[in-house]
Every structure is written in C-alpha cells, then in structure tokens.
CSV table of N, CA and C in Angstrom, one decimal:
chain,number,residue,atom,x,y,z
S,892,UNK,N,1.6,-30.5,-6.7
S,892,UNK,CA,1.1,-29.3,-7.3
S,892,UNK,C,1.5,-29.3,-8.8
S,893,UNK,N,0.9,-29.0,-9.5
S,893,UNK,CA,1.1,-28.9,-10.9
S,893,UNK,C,1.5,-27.5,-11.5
S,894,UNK,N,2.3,-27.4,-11.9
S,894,UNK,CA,2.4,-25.4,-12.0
S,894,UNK,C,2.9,-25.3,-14.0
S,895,UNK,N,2.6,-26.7,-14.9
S,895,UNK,CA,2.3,-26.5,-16.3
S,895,UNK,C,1.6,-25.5,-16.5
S,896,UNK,N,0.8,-25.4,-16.4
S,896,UNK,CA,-0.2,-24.1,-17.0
S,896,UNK,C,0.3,-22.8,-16.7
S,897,UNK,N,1.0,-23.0,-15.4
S,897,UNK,CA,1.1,-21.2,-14.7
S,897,UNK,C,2.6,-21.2,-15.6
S,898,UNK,N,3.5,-22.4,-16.1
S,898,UNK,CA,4.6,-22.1,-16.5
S,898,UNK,C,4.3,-21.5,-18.0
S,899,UNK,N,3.2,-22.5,-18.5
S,899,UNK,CA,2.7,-22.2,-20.1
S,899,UNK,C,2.3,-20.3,-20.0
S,900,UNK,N,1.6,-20.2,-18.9
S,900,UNK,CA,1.0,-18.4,-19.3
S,900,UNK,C,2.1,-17.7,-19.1
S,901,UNK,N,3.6,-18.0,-18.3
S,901,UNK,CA,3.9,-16.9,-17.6
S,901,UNK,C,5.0,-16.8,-19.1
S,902,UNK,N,5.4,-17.8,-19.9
S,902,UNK,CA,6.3,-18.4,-21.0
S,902,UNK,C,5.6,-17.3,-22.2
S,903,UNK,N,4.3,-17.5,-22.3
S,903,UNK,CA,3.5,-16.6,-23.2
S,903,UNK,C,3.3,-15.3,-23.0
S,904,UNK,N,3.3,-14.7,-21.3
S,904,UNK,CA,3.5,-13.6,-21.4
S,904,UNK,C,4.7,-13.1,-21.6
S,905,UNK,N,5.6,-13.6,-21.3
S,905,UNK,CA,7.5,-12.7,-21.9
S,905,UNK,C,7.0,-12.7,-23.3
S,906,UNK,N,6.8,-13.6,-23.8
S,906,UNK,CA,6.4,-13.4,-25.4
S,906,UNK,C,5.9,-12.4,-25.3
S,907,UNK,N,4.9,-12.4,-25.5
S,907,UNK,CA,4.0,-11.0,-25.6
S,907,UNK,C,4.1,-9.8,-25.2
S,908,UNK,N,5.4,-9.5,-24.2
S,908,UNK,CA,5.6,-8.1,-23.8
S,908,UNK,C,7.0,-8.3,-24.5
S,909,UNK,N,7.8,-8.8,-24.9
S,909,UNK,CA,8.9,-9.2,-25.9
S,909,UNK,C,8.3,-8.7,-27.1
S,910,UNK,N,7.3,-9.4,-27.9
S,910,UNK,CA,6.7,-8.9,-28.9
S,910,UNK,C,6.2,-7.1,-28.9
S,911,UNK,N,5.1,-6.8,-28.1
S,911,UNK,CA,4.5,-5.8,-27.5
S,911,UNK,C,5.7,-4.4,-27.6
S,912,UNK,N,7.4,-4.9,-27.3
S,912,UNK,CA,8.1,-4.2,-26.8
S,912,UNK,C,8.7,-3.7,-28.2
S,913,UNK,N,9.0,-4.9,-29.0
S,913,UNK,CA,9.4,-4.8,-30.6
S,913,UNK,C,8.5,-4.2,-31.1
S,914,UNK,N,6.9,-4.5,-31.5
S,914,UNK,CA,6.7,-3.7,-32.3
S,914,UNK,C,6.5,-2.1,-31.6
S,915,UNK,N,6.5,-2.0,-30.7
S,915,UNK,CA,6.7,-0.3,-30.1
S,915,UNK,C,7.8,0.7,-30.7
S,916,UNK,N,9.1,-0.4,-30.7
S,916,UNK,CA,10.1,0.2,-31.1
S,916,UNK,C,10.0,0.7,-32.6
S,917,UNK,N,9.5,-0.6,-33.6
S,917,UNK,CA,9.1,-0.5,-35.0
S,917,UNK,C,8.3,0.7,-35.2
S,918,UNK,N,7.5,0.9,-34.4
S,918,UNK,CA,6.3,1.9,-34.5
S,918,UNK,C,7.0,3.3,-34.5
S,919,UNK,N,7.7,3.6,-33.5
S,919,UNK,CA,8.3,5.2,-33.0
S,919,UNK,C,9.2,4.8,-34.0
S,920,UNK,N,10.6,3.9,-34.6
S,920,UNK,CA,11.1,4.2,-35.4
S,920,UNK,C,10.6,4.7,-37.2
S,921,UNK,N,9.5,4.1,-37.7
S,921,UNK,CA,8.8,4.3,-38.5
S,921,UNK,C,8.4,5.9,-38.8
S,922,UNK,N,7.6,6.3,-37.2
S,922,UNK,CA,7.0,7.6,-37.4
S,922,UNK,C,8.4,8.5,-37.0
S,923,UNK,N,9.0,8.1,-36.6
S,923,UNK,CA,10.2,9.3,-36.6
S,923,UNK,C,10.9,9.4,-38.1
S,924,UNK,N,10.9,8.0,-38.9
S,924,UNK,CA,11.5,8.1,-39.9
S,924,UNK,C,10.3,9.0,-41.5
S,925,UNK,N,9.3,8.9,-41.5
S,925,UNK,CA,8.6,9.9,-41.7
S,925,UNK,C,8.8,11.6,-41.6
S,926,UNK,N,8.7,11.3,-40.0
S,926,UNK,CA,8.4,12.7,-39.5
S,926,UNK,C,9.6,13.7,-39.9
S,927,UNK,N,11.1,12.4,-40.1
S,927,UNK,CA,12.4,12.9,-40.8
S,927,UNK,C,12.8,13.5,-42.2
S,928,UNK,N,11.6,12.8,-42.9
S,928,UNK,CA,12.3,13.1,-44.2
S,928,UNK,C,12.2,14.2,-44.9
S,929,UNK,N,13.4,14.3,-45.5
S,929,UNK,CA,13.6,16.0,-46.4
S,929,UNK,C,12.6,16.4,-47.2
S,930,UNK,N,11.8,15.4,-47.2
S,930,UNK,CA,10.4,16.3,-48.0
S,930,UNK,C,9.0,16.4,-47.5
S,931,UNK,N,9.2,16.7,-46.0
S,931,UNK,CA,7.8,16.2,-45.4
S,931,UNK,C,6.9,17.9,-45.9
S,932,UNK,N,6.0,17.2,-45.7
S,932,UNK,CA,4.5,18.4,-46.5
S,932,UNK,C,4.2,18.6,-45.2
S,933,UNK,N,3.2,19.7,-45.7
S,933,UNK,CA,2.1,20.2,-44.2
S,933,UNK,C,0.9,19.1,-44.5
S,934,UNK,N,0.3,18.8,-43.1
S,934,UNK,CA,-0.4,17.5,-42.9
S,934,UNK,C,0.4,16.1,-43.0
S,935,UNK,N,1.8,15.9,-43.0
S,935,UNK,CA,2.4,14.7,-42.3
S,935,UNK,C,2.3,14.0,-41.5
S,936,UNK,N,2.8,15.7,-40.4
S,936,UNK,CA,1.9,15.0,-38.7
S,936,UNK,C,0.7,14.5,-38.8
S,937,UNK,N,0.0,15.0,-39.2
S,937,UNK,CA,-1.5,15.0,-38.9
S,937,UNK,C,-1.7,13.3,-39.1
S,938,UNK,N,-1.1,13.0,-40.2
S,938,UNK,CA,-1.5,12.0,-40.6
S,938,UNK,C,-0.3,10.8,-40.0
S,939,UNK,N,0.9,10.9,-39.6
S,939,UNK,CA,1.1,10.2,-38.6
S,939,UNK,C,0.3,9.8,-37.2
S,940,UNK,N,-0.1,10.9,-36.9
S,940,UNK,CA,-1.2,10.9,-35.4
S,940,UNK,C,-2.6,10.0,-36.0
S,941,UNK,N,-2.9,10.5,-37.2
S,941,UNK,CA,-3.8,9.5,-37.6
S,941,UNK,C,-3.4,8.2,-37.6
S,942,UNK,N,-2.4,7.3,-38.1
S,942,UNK,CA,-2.0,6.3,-38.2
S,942,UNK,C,-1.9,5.7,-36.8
S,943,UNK,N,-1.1,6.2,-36.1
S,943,UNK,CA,-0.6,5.7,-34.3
S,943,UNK,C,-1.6,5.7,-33.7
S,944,UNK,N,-2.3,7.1,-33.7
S,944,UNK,CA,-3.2,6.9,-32.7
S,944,UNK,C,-2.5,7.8,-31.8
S,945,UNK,N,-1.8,8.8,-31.6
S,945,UNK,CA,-1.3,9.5,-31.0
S,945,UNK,C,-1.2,10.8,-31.3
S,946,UNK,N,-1.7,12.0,-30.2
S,946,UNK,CA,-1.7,13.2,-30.3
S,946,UNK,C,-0.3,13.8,-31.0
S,947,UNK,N,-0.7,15.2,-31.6
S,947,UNK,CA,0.5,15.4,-32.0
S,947,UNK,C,1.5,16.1,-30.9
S,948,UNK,N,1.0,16.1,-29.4
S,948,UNK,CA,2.2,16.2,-28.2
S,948,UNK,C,2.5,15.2,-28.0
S,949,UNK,N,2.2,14.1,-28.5
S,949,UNK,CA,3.2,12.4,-28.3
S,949,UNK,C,4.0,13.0,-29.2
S,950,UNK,N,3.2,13.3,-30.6
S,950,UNK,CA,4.7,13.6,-31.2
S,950,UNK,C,5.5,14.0,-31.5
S,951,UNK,N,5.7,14.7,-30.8
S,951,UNK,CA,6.2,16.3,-30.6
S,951,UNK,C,7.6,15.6,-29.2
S,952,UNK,N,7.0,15.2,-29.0
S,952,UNK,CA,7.6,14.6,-27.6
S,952,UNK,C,8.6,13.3,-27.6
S,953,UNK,N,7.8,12.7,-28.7
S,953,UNK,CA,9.0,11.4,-29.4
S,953,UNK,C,9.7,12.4,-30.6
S,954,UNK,N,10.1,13.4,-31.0
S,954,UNK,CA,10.7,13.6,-31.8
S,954,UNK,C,12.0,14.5,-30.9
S,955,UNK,N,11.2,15.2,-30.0
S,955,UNK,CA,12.3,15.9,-29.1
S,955,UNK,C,13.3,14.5,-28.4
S,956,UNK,N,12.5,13.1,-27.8
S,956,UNK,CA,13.2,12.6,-27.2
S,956,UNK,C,14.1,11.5,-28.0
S,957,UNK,N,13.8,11.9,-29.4
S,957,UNK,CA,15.0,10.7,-30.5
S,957,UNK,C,16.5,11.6,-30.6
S,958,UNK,N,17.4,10.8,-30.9
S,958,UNK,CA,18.6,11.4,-30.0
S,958,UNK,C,19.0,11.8,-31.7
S,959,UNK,N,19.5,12.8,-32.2
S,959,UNK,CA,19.9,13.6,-33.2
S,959,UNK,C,21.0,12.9,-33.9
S,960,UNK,N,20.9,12.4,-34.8
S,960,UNK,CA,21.5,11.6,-35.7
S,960,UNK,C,21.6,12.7,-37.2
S,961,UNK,N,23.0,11.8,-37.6
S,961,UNK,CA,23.1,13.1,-39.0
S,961,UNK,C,23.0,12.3,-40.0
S,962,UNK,N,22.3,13.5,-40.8
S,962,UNK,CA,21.6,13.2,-42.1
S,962,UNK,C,21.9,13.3,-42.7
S,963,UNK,N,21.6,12.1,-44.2
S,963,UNK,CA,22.5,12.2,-45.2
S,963,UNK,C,22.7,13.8,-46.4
C-alpha cells in the first residue's frame, strides 16, 4: 500500500488549519484593536463588520469575550 499522498494531504491539511487558525487570531486581534482605540468615531463598527464580514453581534460578542486588559 502506498499512503505518500494520503501522508502529503493530511501534512497540508495541519498547515492549513495551523494557518486558518493564525490568521483568525490576527483577524479578532486587529478588529478588537480598532474597536479599542481612544478615538473611535460613530460608524467604526460598521465598518469593521464591513471589513470581516461579520455582524455587529459577532462584534459585540468578540468584544464582550476579549478579556479586559489596561489601557495605556
């Protein structure tokens, strides 16, 4: 039996959910670090949800669930 190929896809998928998992993190870190700053305007949100691709009860929901860190 030959199991090269099934070693090569299954090698590519950890990558890819490795990858998949990083940029997720980058993502919610980004829009929380936005959603954080001392000078956010009205239409912020809006326009983070624009960018993600996510309602503003995603974001509402990643901001309640980022753990409260102090600001400078």
């Amino acid at each position: 039996m030959d199991t090269a190929k099934l070693e090569l896809a299954a090698q590519r998928y950890r990558e890819a959910v490795e990858a998949l998992e990083g940029a997720s993190l980058d993502l919610r870190t980004e829009a929380l670090a936005v959603l954080h700053q001392d000078d956010v305007r009205p239409g912020d949100e809006d326009e983070v949800a624009r960018i993600t691709g996510w309602s503003r009860e995603d974001l509402r929901r990643l901001v309640e669930s980022a753990p409260d860190e102090p600001r400078p």
